[in-house]
Amino acid sequence: MATYVQKITLSPSRDIPFNKLLLSQSNVRRIKAGVSIEELAEDIARRGLLQGLSVRPVVDGAGVETGMFEIPAGGRRYRALELLVKQKRLAKTAPVPCVIREGGIAEEDSLAENVQRAPLHPLDQFRAFLALREKGLSEEEIAAAFFVSVGVVKQRLKLASVSPVLLEVYAEDGMTLDQLMAFTVSGDHARQEQVFERLKTSYDKQPYAIRRMLTEGAVRACDKRAQFIGLEAYVEAGGTILRDLFQGDDGGWLQDVALVDRLVTEKLKAEADAVAAEGWKWVEMAPDFAYGHTYGLRQLRGETIPLSAEEEASRDALQTEYDRLSTEYAEADDLPEEVDARLGEIETAIEAFEARPITFDPLDMARAGAFVSIGHDGALRIERGYVRPEDELPVEPEAAAEDAGPHHIAAAVMRTGEAVTADAPEPEEDEGLSALSDRLMTELTAHRTLGLRQALGERPDVAFLAALHALTLKSFYHYGSDSCLELGLKSIAFSAQAPGLNDSASAAAIHARHEGWAKVLPKDSADLWQALHDWDSDSRSGLFAHVVSLSVNAVHEAWNRRPRALHHADQLARAVDLDMAAAGWRPTLDNFLSRVTKARILQAVSEAKGPRAAERIAHLKKGDMAREAEALLTETGWLPEPLRGAEPAAGEETAAQDGKTVMGEDESLEDTEDTTDIPPAVAAE
């Protein structure tokens, strides 16, 4: 016996004039969500009404239809049509396609329309955008049609361009949208699929891990080599750049490392040839030089080219304008955009006037050279005017003796604990004046040396000046024998180089400070004493701190055990409040993580991010673990033990005794009239 299936009857549909429609209180949608009414109205104006309204006849108290219809489902479409009517873009009596419902409950209709509607899968949207692009629509046209930004369209198209294999995995919920977004970093489908296979056996499937795997071996666009050659030149030479449209990538990754190295070498060679054409004896070039590569070389002092009358007038005019704008807007909370831009332009122009080129004596250039490299910011770095010891002119013995003065005729004077006598015989009696013998000169100057020591020990101010003079000679001048003080300055260079040492923030700051002092010191070492004598105490103290800092050696060396010196380095670090994290040190693969054991890596992550973070990477191989740790430790301020501040030993006293001197005097310098006769307060251990 056949089973009877009852046929359903669909609600009738017809066009109803807009002015016969009104919103129903039975609509369950109360919260605004999704596309705005304005955007929906624009879409209807462009494409027409793609979906009709569900309406019910409005009846009076007697149950008689009034000719009006209420809308329990489709309220947003009605409001969009209402907006078009208000804008006079749609007639009040324009027919609206409607489905007329009579049975059931109005609230049930409204709820069913919203609940039963299946949202579009993101992948379908990506592919739809791609189909529109393939049919000739530009990214701007697609963005305008769907009321999204061009950037959103680019992102959707990028997602649609991922390997079809991965898109199918995403469609079957085999990966998250964030993971799919990470795969867009590379456009190589084979590479994407290779990384996905690696990901199956990896515990960490986070998006950042996918990006890291896809960009292994690439050069970051923020790398100084990439900045030096320029991204445009790299692309013109056939290079490709990996970009991440979904998060900041600092310009992306340059994939062809060999091409980067070739372009860097070619550009450096061209710059080095231009420097060599200036007349230097030699020019060395490299992307980077070791820190202290100029140690042992004498640096020439060139002459700064003065400003011409026109340049001085231009600089004065710019300074006047800058002062006027600064005064005019001194009380303003926020500078107008055009004023702020103008002040920046003026500052740049004034700095250009201050950075004057330097000329050198052609005779000096003929035995000196220059270093050409890349600065930490990607700019060309040229260090001119360095003379190697083998290229120095020989010193004439006669001239040296003549210039030395009578007190330097004796080759050796009494040093600490040893008397020196000369073998030359005493001159015979002569009626006329004759030169003093070397032996007598030695004895007399020995007495004078002791007298100088005694007198200098009573004058701390002069002793400070003499020490500053001697150390400055060692730091800034080739000949350090212009001082009678036998003070040495070591450790300007390093016995071993650490990765990135020359490009570190500390190295840049020291170099800038050294160059700043070099500009204000006299060119001739013979004029140094008088120059330092004429300086104020703050300037002398600043220079003294700089030259003394160049002698610091807190490097651990396996062949040179110095526990007391390293202990003093800890004391010095506490005295200056050294914070290596604030100084710019960060744990990276090169400087730490790839050079320690897995246990050390896990310990670092645990200390910085907690035990759970360490557990998440504990299963990885060392190379992968180190890379994951580098990402986790970024910006945490974590430091390995040798870079942390050591705690003071128990009972360790402070460096200075308040109100007391080493001699046991119980009065402060402030209570003494003549401070020059009081020994300074120094550390007592």
Coordinates of C-alpha atoms in Angstrom, one line a residue, residues 215-540:
T215 CA 61.2 32.8 6.6
E216 CA 64.2 30.7 7.7
G217 CA 67.3 32.0 6.1
A218 CA 65.7 35.1 4.7
V219 CA 67.0 38.6 5.4
R220 CA 64.7 41.0 7.3
A221 CA 63.9 44.2 5.5
C222 CA 65.0 46.0 8.6
D223 CA 68.4 44.4 8.4
K224 CA 71.1 47.0 7.8
R225 CA 72.2 45.3 4.6
A226 CA 68.7 45.5 3.1
Q227 CA 68.4 49.2 4.1
F228 CA 71.8 49.9 2.6
I229 CA 70.9 48.6 -0.9
G230 CA 67.3 49.6 -0.8
L231 CA 64.2 47.4 -1.4
E232 CA 63.6 48.9 -4.8
A233 CA 67.0 48.1 -6.1
Y234 CA 66.7 44.5 -4.7
V235 CA 63.3 44.0 -6.5
E236 CA 64.6 45.5 -9.8
A237 CA 67.5 43.0 -9.6
G238 CA 65.0 40.2 -9.6
G239 CA 64.7 39.6 -5.8
T240 CA 61.5 38.7 -4.1
I241 CA 60.1 40.0 -0.8
L242 CA 57.9 37.9 1.5
R243 CA 55.2 40.1 3.1
D244 CA 52.8 39.6 5.9
L245 CA 49.5 41.4 5.3
F246 CA 48.0 40.4 8.6
Q247 CA 50.5 41.8 11.1
G248 CA 53.5 44.1 11.3
D249 CA 56.5 42.6 9.4
D250 CA 59.0 45.6 9.4
G251 CA 58.9 45.6 5.6
G252 CA 59.0 41.8 5.1
W253 CA 61.8 39.4 4.3
L254 CA 64.2 39.4 1.4
Q255 CA 64.3 35.8 0.2
D256 CA 67.3 35.8 -2.1
V257 CA 70.2 36.1 0.3
A258 CA 72.9 35.6 -2.3
L259 CA 71.5 38.5 -4.3
V260 CA 71.5 40.7 -1.2
D261 CA 75.2 39.9 -0.6
R262 CA 76.1 40.6 -4.2
L263 CA 74.3 44.0 -4.2
V264 CA 75.9 45.0 -0.9
T265 CA 79.4 44.1 -2.2
E266 CA 78.8 46.0 -5.5
K267 CA 77.5 49.1 -3.8
L268 CA 80.3 49.1 -1.2
K269 CA 82.9 48.6 -3.9
A270 CA 81.6 51.7 -5.8
E271 CA 81.6 53.8 -2.6
A272 CA 85.1 52.5 -1.7
D273 CA 86.4 53.5 -5.2
A274 CA 85.0 57.0 -4.7
V275 CA 86.7 57.3 -1.4
A276 CA 90.0 56.0 -2.9
A277 CA 89.8 58.6 -5.6
E278 CA 90.1 61.3 -2.9
G279 CA 93.8 60.4 -2.6
W280 CA 94.0 57.9 0.3
K281 CA 96.8 55.4 0.3
W282 CA 94.4 52.5 1.2
V283 CA 90.7 51.8 1.6
E284 CA 89.3 48.8 3.3
M285 CA 85.6 47.9 2.8
A286 CA 83.3 45.4 4.5
P287 CA 79.6 45.3 5.6
D288 CA 80.9 45.4 9.1
F289 CA 84.2 45.8 11.0
A290 CA 85.1 44.4 14.4
Y291 CA 84.7 46.8 17.4
G292 CA 88.0 48.6 18.0
H293 CA 89.3 48.0 14.4
T294 CA 91.0 51.4 14.5
Y295 CA 92.9 50.6 17.7
G296 CA 96.6 51.3 17.3
L297 CA 96.1 53.6 14.3
R298 CA 96.6 57.4 14.5
Q299 CA 93.6 59.4 13.3
L300 CA 94.4 62.5 11.3
R301 CA 92.8 65.8 12.4
G302 CA 91.3 67.5 9.3
E303 CA 90.1 71.0 8.9
T304 CA 86.4 71.7 8.8
I305 CA 85.4 73.7 5.7
P306 CA 83.9 77.0 7.0
L307 CA 80.6 78.2 5.9
S308 CA 80.4 80.7 3.0
A309 CA 78.8 84.1 3.5
E310 CA 75.7 82.8 1.7
E311 CA 75.5 79.7 3.8
E312 CA 75.9 81.7 7.0
A313 CA 73.1 84.0 5.9
S314 CA 70.8 81.0 5.2
R315 CA 71.6 79.3 8.5
D316 CA 70.9 82.5 10.4
A317 CA 67.6 83.0 8.6
L318 CA 66.6 79.4 9.4
Q319 CA 67.6 79.9 13.0
T320 CA 65.6 83.1 13.2
E321 CA 62.5 81.4 11.8
Y322 CA 62.9 78.5 14.2
D323 CA 63.2 80.8 17.2
R324 CA 60.1 82.8 16.0
L325 CA 57.9 79.7 15.6
S326 CA 59.1 78.2 18.9
T327 CA 58.2 81.4 20.7
E328 CA 54.9 81.8 18.9
Y329 CA 53.7 78.4 19.8
A330 CA 55.5 78.0 23.1
E331 CA 52.1 77.9 25.0
A332 CA 50.3 75.6 22.6
D333 CA 49.4 72.1 23.8
D334 CA 49.5 70.7 20.3
L335 CA 51.4 72.2 17.4
P336 CA 49.5 72.6 14.1
E337 CA 50.6 69.9 11.6
E338 CA 52.1 72.4 9.1
V339 CA 54.1 74.1 11.9
D340 CA 55.4 70.8 13.3
A341 CA 56.4 69.8 9.8
R342 CA 58.2 73.1 9.2
L343 CA 60.1 72.9 12.5
G344 CA 61.3 69.5 11.5
E345 CA 62.5 70.8 8.1
I346 CA 64.3 73.6 9.7
E347 CA 66.1 71.3 12.2
T348 CA 67.2 69.0 9.4
A349 CA 68.5 72.0 7.4
I350 CA 70.4 73.4 10.4
E351 CA 71.9 70.0 11.1
A352 CA 73.1 69.8 7.5
F353 CA 75.0 73.2 8.0
E354 CA 76.6 71.8 11.2
A355 CA 77.8 68.6 9.6
R356 CA 80.5 70.3 7.5
P357 CA 82.9 68.3 5.4
I358 CA 86.5 67.9 6.5
T359 CA 89.6 68.4 4.4
F360 CA 93.0 66.8 5.0
D361 CA 96.5 67.6 4.0
P362 CA 97.3 65.7 0.8
L363 CA 100.7 64.7 2.2
D364 CA 98.9 63.1 5.2
M365 CA 96.4 61.4 2.9
A366 CA 99.2 59.8 0.9
R367 CA 100.1 57.7 3.9
A368 CA 96.7 57.3 5.5
G369 CA 93.6 55.3 4.6
A370 CA 89.8 54.9 5.3
F371 CA 87.3 52.3 6.3
V372 CA 84.1 51.9 4.3
S373 CA 81.3 49.9 5.9
I374 CA 77.5 49.9 6.8
G375 CA 76.3 51.7 9.9
H376 CA 73.8 50.1 12.2
D377 CA 71.0 52.1 10.6
G378 CA 71.8 51.0 7.1
A379 CA 73.6 54.3 6.1
L380 CA 77.0 54.4 4.6
R381 CA 79.8 54.7 7.2
I382 CA 83.1 56.2 6.1
E383 CA 85.9 56.5 8.6
R384 CA 88.7 58.6 7.0
G385 CA 92.2 59.5 8.0
Y386 CA 93.8 56.6 9.8
V387 CA 97.6 56.0 9.7
R388 CA 99.1 52.6 10.2
P389 CA 102.2 52.4 12.4
E390 CA 104.3 51.2 9.4
D391 CA 103.3 54.3 7.4
E392 CA 104.4 56.8 10.1
L393 CA 107.2 59.2 9.2
P394 CA 110.4 58.4 11.1
V395 CA 111.2 60.8 13.9
E396 CA 114.5 62.6 13.4
P397 CA 116.7 61.9 16.5
E398 CA 118.3 65.4 16.4
A399 CA 115.0 67.1 16.1
A400 CA 113.5 65.0 18.8
A401 CA 116.3 65.9 21.2
E402 CA 116.1 69.6 20.3
D403 CA 112.4 69.8 20.8
A404 CA 112.5 67.8 24.0
G405 CA 114.1 70.5 26.1
P406 CA 117.0 70.3 28.6
H407 CA 115.1 68.2 31.1
H408 CA 114.7 65.3 28.6
I409 CA 118.3 64.9 27.6
A410 CA 118.7 62.1 30.2
A411 CA 117.3 58.9 28.7
A412 CA 116.3 57.5 32.0
V413 CA 115.3 59.2 35.3
M414 CA 114.9 57.6 38.7
R415 CA 111.9 55.4 38.7
T416 CA 110.1 53.9 41.7
G417 CA 112.7 52.1 43.7
E418 CA 115.6 52.2 41.3
A419 CA 118.4 54.7 40.8
V420 CA 120.0 55.2 37.4
T421 CA 123.5 56.4 36.9
A422 CA 125.3 57.4 33.6
D423 CA 128.6 56.1 32.5
A424 CA 129.8 59.3 31.0
P425 CA 132.9 60.8 32.9
E426 CA 132.8 64.2 34.6
P427 CA 134.1 67.0 32.3
E428 CA 137.6 68.4 33.2
E429 CA 138.0 71.8 34.7
D430 CA 137.5 74.5 32.2
E431 CA 137.5 78.2 32.5
G432 CA 134.5 78.7 30.2
L433 CA 130.9 77.5 30.6
S434 CA 130.3 74.0 29.3
A435 CA 127.3 71.7 29.1
L436 CA 126.4 69.7 32.2
S437 CA 127.3 66.1 32.0
D438 CA 124.7 63.4 31.5
R439 CA 125.4 62.0 35.0
L440 CA 124.9 65.3 36.7
M441 CA 121.8 66.0 34.7
T442 CA 120.4 62.6 35.8
E443 CA 121.2 63.3 39.5
L444 CA 119.8 66.8 39.4
T445 CA 116.6 65.8 37.6
A446 CA 116.2 62.9 40.0
H447 CA 116.0 65.5 42.8
R448 CA 113.6 67.5 40.8
T449 CA 111.4 64.4 40.1
L450 CA 111.1 63.8 43.9
G451 CA 110.3 67.5 44.4
L452 CA 107.6 67.3 41.7
R453 CA 106.1 64.2 43.3
Q454 CA 105.9 65.9 46.7
A455 CA 104.4 69.1 45.4
L456 CA 102.0 67.3 43.1
G457 CA 100.8 65.1 46.0
E458 CA 99.8 68.3 47.8
R459 CA 97.8 69.6 44.8
P460 CA 94.9 67.3 43.9
D461 CA 93.6 69.8 41.3
V462 CA 96.9 69.9 39.4
A463 CA 97.3 66.1 39.8
F464 CA 93.9 65.6 38.3
L465 CA 94.8 67.9 35.4
A466 CA 98.2 66.1 34.8
A467 CA 96.5 62.7 34.8
L468 CA 93.8 63.9 32.4
H469 CA 96.5 65.3 30.2
A470 CA 98.5 62.0 30.1
L471 CA 95.4 59.8 29.5
T472 CA 94.1 62.1 26.8
L473 CA 97.4 61.9 25.0
K474 CA 97.1 58.1 25.0
S475 CA 93.5 58.2 23.8
F476 CA 93.5 60.9 21.2
Y477 CA 97.1 61.4 20.0
H478 CA 99.7 59.2 18.4
Y479 CA 102.5 60.1 20.7
G480 CA 101.9 59.5 24.3
S481 CA 105.4 60.5 25.5
D482 CA 104.4 64.2 25.7
S483 CA 103.7 63.7 29.4
C484 CA 106.2 63.1 32.3
L485 CA 103.6 60.9 34.0
E486 CA 104.1 57.3 33.2
L487 CA 100.4 56.4 33.2
G488 CA 99.1 53.8 30.8
L489 CA 95.7 53.2 29.2
K490 CA 94.9 49.7 28.1
S491 CA 91.9 47.6 26.9
I492 CA 90.7 50.1 24.3
A493 CA 90.4 47.0 22.0
F494 CA 89.0 43.6 22.8
S495 CA 90.9 40.3 22.6
A496 CA 87.7 38.6 21.3
Q497 CA 84.8 39.8 19.3
A498 CA 81.2 39.2 20.3
P499 CA 78.4 39.0 17.5
G500 CA 76.9 42.5 16.9
L501 CA 79.4 44.2 19.2
N502 CA 80.2 47.0 16.8
D503 CA 76.6 47.7 16.1
S504 CA 75.4 47.7 19.7
A505 CA 73.8 50.8 21.2
S506 CA 76.8 51.1 23.7
A507 CA 79.3 51.0 20.8
A508 CA 77.4 53.7 18.9
A509 CA 77.2 55.9 22.1
I510 CA 80.9 55.5 22.9
H511 CA 81.9 56.3 19.3
A512 CA 79.7 59.5 19.2
R513 CA 81.1 60.6 22.5
H514 CA 84.7 60.0 21.4
E515 CA 84.2 61.9 18.2
G516 CA 82.6 64.8 20.1
W517 CA 85.6 65.2 22.3
A518 CA 88.0 64.8 19.4
K519 CA 86.3 67.8 17.7
V520 CA 87.0 70.1 20.7
L521 CA 90.5 69.0 21.5
P522 CA 93.4 70.9 19.9
K523 CA 94.9 69.4 16.8
D524 CA 98.5 69.6 18.1
S525 CA 99.3 67.6 21.3
A526 CA 101.7 70.4 22.3
D527 CA 98.6 72.7 22.9
L528 CA 96.7 70.1 24.9
W529 CA 98.0 71.2 28.4
Q530 CA 97.0 74.8 28.0
A531 CA 93.6 73.8 26.5
L532 CA 92.8 71.5 29.4
H533 CA 94.0 74.2 31.9
D534 CA 91.6 76.7 30.4
W535 CA 88.6 74.4 30.5
D536 CA 86.0 74.5 33.3
S537 CA 85.9 71.7 35.8
D538 CA 82.8 70.1 34.3
S539 CA 84.4 69.8 30.9
R540 CA 87.6 68.3 32.4

